[in-house]
Amino acid sequence: MERFFRKAGALIYYSIAKHLPPSYSSVQIGQRAIRAFCGKLMLKHCGKKVNIEKNAIFSARVSLGDYSGIGINARIHGTCTIGNYVMMGTDVVIIARNHLFDRTDIPMMHQGFEEERPVVIGNDVWIGDRVIILPGVHIGDGSIIAAGAIVTCDVPPYTIVGGVPAKPIKTRR
């Protein structure tokens, strides 16, 4: 039965809800509630008062905490745990696995994928626009990821990071 609800949620989301105006639009037709409803059907876990924005694409293996959001045009591929009170900007990409490329005698596109490494985002995190988070990264509670950053390694709690690759800028404490 769970599988049926996930498929129904995905059908409603990808055919209708994904295309509705953003939540901040002057046109309010219940888009936030519709997308949250789809999230509750589709996601591994979906907390209360979530905000899934327009054109977001995400895996059913995402867990979304209370009062958290998935930003406009976000792409979340694979297993990702998002804590409570997480803000996510537009065009964020979260990847839980990469292509294999060890062999040079076989084209990379035929080598398959590495094993999935889930991404974990703590509570009260702010992820800026166009951030890319790579496989296996853990982002600590209270952290801020500056716009345009590429996060390749873990971010300690209450740390502000930015750049390519992302480096600590300062601490919030």
mmCIF file of C-alpha atoms in Angstrom:
data_model
loop_
_atom_site.group_PDB
_atom_site.id
_atom_site.type_symbol
_atom_site.label_atom_id
_atom_site.label_comp_id
_atom_site.label_asym_id
_atom_site.label_seq_id
_atom_site.Cartn_x
_atom_site.Cartn_y
_atom_site.Cartn_z
ATOM 1 C CA MET A 1 0.000 0.000 0.000
ATOM 2 C CA GLU A 2 2.900 2.357 0.803
ATOM 3 C CA ARG A 3 4.253 1.835 -2.692
ATOM 4 C CA PHE A 4 0.883 2.831 -4.162
ATOM 5 C CA PHE A 5 0.807 6.079 -2.153
ATOM 6 C CA ARG A 6 4.388 6.922 -3.184
ATOM 7 C CA LYS A 7 3.528 6.449 -6.834
ATOM 8 C CA ALA A 8 0.298 8.436 -6.486
ATOM 9 C CA GLY A 9 2.158 11.253 -4.740
ATOM 10 C CA ALA A 10 4.805 11.278 -7.469
ATOM 11 C CA LEU A 11 2.151 11.338 -10.184
ATOM 12 C CA ILE A 12 0.356 14.317 -8.607
ATOM 13 C CA TYR A 13 3.605 16.132 -7.848
ATOM 14 C CA TYR A 14 5.388 15.711 -11.175
ATOM 15 C CA SER A 15 2.295 16.247 -13.325
ATOM 16 C CA ILE A 16 0.705 19.190 -11.453
ATOM 17 C CA ALA A 17 2.186 20.410 -8.150
ATOM 18 C CA LYS A 18 5.759 20.866 -9.405
ATOM 19 C CA HIS A 19 4.531 23.404 -11.953
ATOM 20 C CA LEU A 20 2.439 25.567 -9.612
ATOM 21 C CA PRO A 21 3.737 29.050 -8.704
ATOM 22 C CA PRO A 22 6.379 29.449 -5.965
ATOM 23 C CA SER A 23 5.103 29.766 -2.406
ATOM 24 C CA TYR A 24 5.925 33.488 -2.262
ATOM 25 C CA SER A 25 3.954 34.268 -5.442
ATOM 26 C CA SER A 26 1.136 36.812 -5.349
ATOM 27 C CA VAL A 27 -1.010 34.044 -6.848
ATOM 28 C CA GLN A 28 -1.989 31.817 -3.922
ATOM 29 C CA ILE A 29 -3.901 28.703 -4.992
ATOM 30 C CA GLY A 30 -2.801 26.363 -2.205
ATOM 31 C CA GLN A 31 0.443 25.405 -3.943
ATOM 32 C CA ARG A 32 2.390 25.095 -0.709
ATOM 33 C CA ALA A 33 -0.196 22.745 0.825
ATOM 34 C CA ILE A 34 -0.480 20.677 -2.362
ATOM 35 C CA ARG A 35 3.278 20.172 -2.632
ATOM 36 C CA ALA A 36 3.531 19.345 1.094
ATOM 37 C CA PHE A 37 0.762 16.764 0.658
ATOM 38 C CA CYS A 38 2.679 15.181 -2.218
ATOM 39 C CA GLY A 39 5.830 15.202 -0.079
ATOM 40 C CA LYS A 40 4.041 13.329 2.696
ATOM 41 C CA LEU A 41 3.016 10.669 0.185
ATOM 42 C CA MET A 42 6.351 10.433 -1.636
ATOM 43 C CA LEU A 43 9.154 10.955 0.845
ATOM 44 C CA LYS A 44 10.750 8.526 3.267
ATOM 45 C CA HIS A 45 9.836 11.054 5.994
ATOM 46 C CA CYS A 46 8.130 14.429 5.663
ATOM 47 C CA GLY A 47 7.766 16.651 8.722
ATOM 48 C CA LYS A 48 5.125 19.221 9.545
ATOM 49 C CA LYS A 49 4.836 22.616 7.839
ATOM 50 C CA VAL A 50 7.389 21.815 5.124
ATOM 51 C CA ASN A 51 7.847 23.929 2.001
ATOM 52 C CA ILE A 52 8.650 22.136 -1.235
ATOM 53 C CA GLU A 53 9.114 24.750 -3.946
ATOM 54 C CA LYS A 54 8.360 24.913 -7.661
ATOM 55 C CA ASN A 55 10.294 22.616 -10.026
ATOM 56 C CA ALA A 56 12.136 20.733 -7.268
ATOM 57 C CA ILE A 57 13.159 17.190 -8.178
ATOM 58 C CA PHE A 58 13.977 14.782 -5.372
ATOM 59 C CA SER A 59 14.393 11.143 -4.531
ATOM 60 C CA ALA A 60 11.818 9.244 -2.492
ATOM 61 C CA ARG A 61 14.767 8.457 -0.166
ATOM 62 C CA VAL A 62 14.777 12.038 1.135
ATOM 63 C CA SER A 63 13.774 12.706 4.750
ATOM 64 C CA LEU A 64 12.565 16.271 5.272
ATOM 65 C CA GLY A 65 12.328 17.611 8.831
ATOM 66 C CA ASP A 66 9.746 19.893 10.424
ATOM 67 C CA TYR A 67 9.560 23.480 9.096
ATOM 68 C CA SER A 68 12.183 22.744 6.424
ATOM 69 C CA GLY A 69 12.166 23.448 2.726
ATOM 70 C CA ILE A 70 13.405 22.227 -0.620
ATOM 71 C CA GLY A 71 14.208 25.258 -2.797
ATOM 72 C CA ILE A 72 13.052 26.265 -6.262
ATOM 73 C CA ASN A 73 14.665 24.087 -8.964
ATOM 74 C CA ALA A 74 16.496 22.005 -6.322
ATOM 75 C CA ARG A 75 17.783 18.589 -7.353
ATOM 76 C CA ILE A 76 18.275 15.973 -4.648
ATOM 77 C CA HIS A 77 19.597 12.691 -6.032
ATOM 78 C CA GLY A 78 19.727 9.727 -3.657
ATOM 79 C CA THR A 79 19.472 9.382 0.095
ATOM 80 C CA CYS A 80 19.470 12.668 1.976
ATOM 81 C CA THR A 81 18.368 13.494 5.512
ATOM 82 C CA ILE A 82 17.370 17.127 6.005
ATOM 83 C CA GLY A 83 16.878 18.251 9.606
ATOM 84 C CA ASN A 84 14.376 20.695 11.107
ATOM 85 C CA TYR A 85 14.255 24.406 10.243
ATOM 86 C CA VAL A 86 16.466 24.080 7.142
ATOM 87 C CA MET A 87 16.299 26.879 4.551
ATOM 88 C CA MET A 88 17.348 26.028 1.021
ATOM 89 C CA GLY A 89 17.914 28.541 -1.779
ATOM 90 C CA THR A 90 17.230 28.105 -5.484
ATOM 91 C CA ASP A 91 19.096 25.724 -7.790
ATOM 92 C CA VAL A 92 20.662 23.660 -4.981
ATOM 93 C CA VAL A 93 22.042 20.268 -6.065
ATOM 94 C CA ILE A 94 22.614 17.418 -3.600
ATOM 95 C CA ILE A 95 24.259 14.250 -4.920
ATOM 96 C CA ALA A 96 24.626 10.981 -2.992
ATOM 97 C CA ARG A 97 26.751 9.057 -5.509
ATOM 98 C CA ASN A 98 29.089 9.618 -8.461
ATOM 99 C CA HIS A 99 30.147 7.743 -11.571
ATOM 100 C CA LEU A 100 33.025 5.292 -11.342
ATOM 101 C CA PHE A 101 36.104 6.298 -13.335
ATOM 102 C CA ASP A 102 38.918 4.039 -12.083
ATOM 103 C CA ARG A 103 39.458 2.121 -15.310
ATOM 104 C CA THR A 104 40.866 3.716 -18.438
ATOM 105 C CA ASP A 105 40.156 0.747 -20.718
ATOM 106 C CA ILE A 106 36.382 1.235 -20.386
ATOM 107 C CA PRO A 107 34.511 4.487 -21.094
ATOM 108 C CA MET A 108 33.410 6.125 -17.845
ATOM 109 C CA MET A 109 29.780 6.005 -18.912
ATOM 110 C CA HIS A 110 29.971 2.177 -18.882
ATOM 111 C CA GLN A 111 31.677 1.820 -15.496
ATOM 112 C CA GLY A 112 28.532 2.340 -13.452
ATOM 113 C CA PHE A 113 28.215 4.188 -10.188
ATOM 114 C CA GLU A 114 29.997 4.150 -6.855
ATOM 115 C CA GLU A 115 28.079 2.991 -3.804
ATOM 116 C CA GLU A 116 25.671 5.606 -2.498
ATOM 117 C CA ARG A 117 26.933 7.801 0.352
ATOM 118 C CA PRO A 118 23.987 9.571 2.016
ATOM 119 C CA VAL A 119 24.085 13.306 2.678
ATOM 120 C CA VAL A 120 23.029 14.513 6.148
ATOM 121 C CA ILE A 121 21.996 18.115 6.809
ATOM 122 C CA GLY A 122 21.551 19.086 10.469
ATOM 123 C CA ASN A 123 18.966 21.358 12.079
ATOM 124 C CA ASP A 124 18.740 25.136 11.583
ATOM 125 C CA VAL A 125 20.932 25.184 8.456
ATOM 126 C CA TRP A 126 20.814 27.820 5.717
ATOM 127 C CA ILE A 127 21.889 26.659 2.260
ATOM 128 C CA GLY A 128 22.341 29.538 -0.203
ATOM 129 C CA ASP A 129 21.472 29.650 -3.893
ATOM 130 C CA ARG A 130 23.284 27.362 -6.350
ATOM 131 C CA VAL A 131 25.099 25.325 -3.727
ATOM 132 C CA ILE A 132 26.318 21.859 -4.703
ATOM 133 C CA ILE A 133 26.691 19.239 -1.954
ATOM 134 C CA LEU A 134 28.650 16.109 -2.882
ATOM 135 C CA PRO A 135 28.218 12.496 -1.675
ATOM 136 C CA GLY A 136 28.700 11.602 1.986
ATOM 137 C CA VAL A 137 28.821 15.183 3.277
ATOM 138 C CA HIS A 138 27.452 15.924 6.758
ATOM 139 C CA ILE A 139 26.484 19.524 7.475
ATOM 140 C CA GLY A 140 26.376 20.356 11.187
ATOM 141 C CA ASP A 141 23.570 22.093 13.057
ATOM 142 C CA GLY A 142 23.378 25.863 12.716
ATOM 143 C CA SER A 143 25.688 26.060 9.700
ATOM 144 C CA ILE A 144 25.439 28.441 6.763
ATOM 145 C CA ILE A 145 26.548 27.461 3.259
ATOM 146 C CA ALA A 146 27.275 30.562 1.152
ATOM 147 C CA ALA A 147 25.729 30.907 -2.294
ATOM 148 C CA GLY A 148 27.647 29.153 -5.065
ATOM 149 C CA ALA A 149 29.687 26.951 -2.726
ATOM 150 C CA ILE A 150 30.650 23.412 -3.637
ATOM 151 C CA VAL A 151 30.684 21.370 -0.440
ATOM 152 C CA THR A 152 33.110 18.441 -0.742
ATOM 153 C CA CYS A 153 33.680 17.606 2.951
ATOM 154 C CA ASP A 154 31.876 17.776 6.281
ATOM 155 C CA VAL A 155 30.887 21.147 7.761
ATOM 156 C CA PRO A 156 31.227 21.492 11.559
ATOM 157 C CA PRO A 157 28.245 22.814 13.544
ATOM 158 C CA TYR A 158 27.702 26.601 13.540
ATOM 159 C CA THR A 159 30.258 27.180 10.781
ATOM 160 C CA ILE A 160 29.858 29.483 7.792
ATOM 161 C CA VAL A 161 31.494 28.053 4.663
ATOM 162 C CA GLY A 162 31.855 29.329 1.123
ATOM 163 C CA GLY A 163 33.885 28.976 -2.046
ATOM 164 C CA VAL A 164 34.953 26.268 -4.453
ATOM 165 C CA PRO A 165 35.656 23.984 -2.751
ATOM 166 C CA ALA A 166 33.871 25.288 0.338
ATOM 167 C CA LYS A 167 36.145 26.362 3.186
ATOM 168 C CA PRO A 168 35.304 27.751 6.635
ATOM 169 C CA ILE A 169 34.857 31.530 6.613
ATOM 170 C CA LYS A 170 33.961 32.002 10.258
ATOM 171 C CA THR A 171 32.041 30.484 13.137
ATOM 172 C CA ARG A 172 28.655 31.656 14.384
ATOM 173 C CA ARG A 173 29.712 31.221 18.017
#
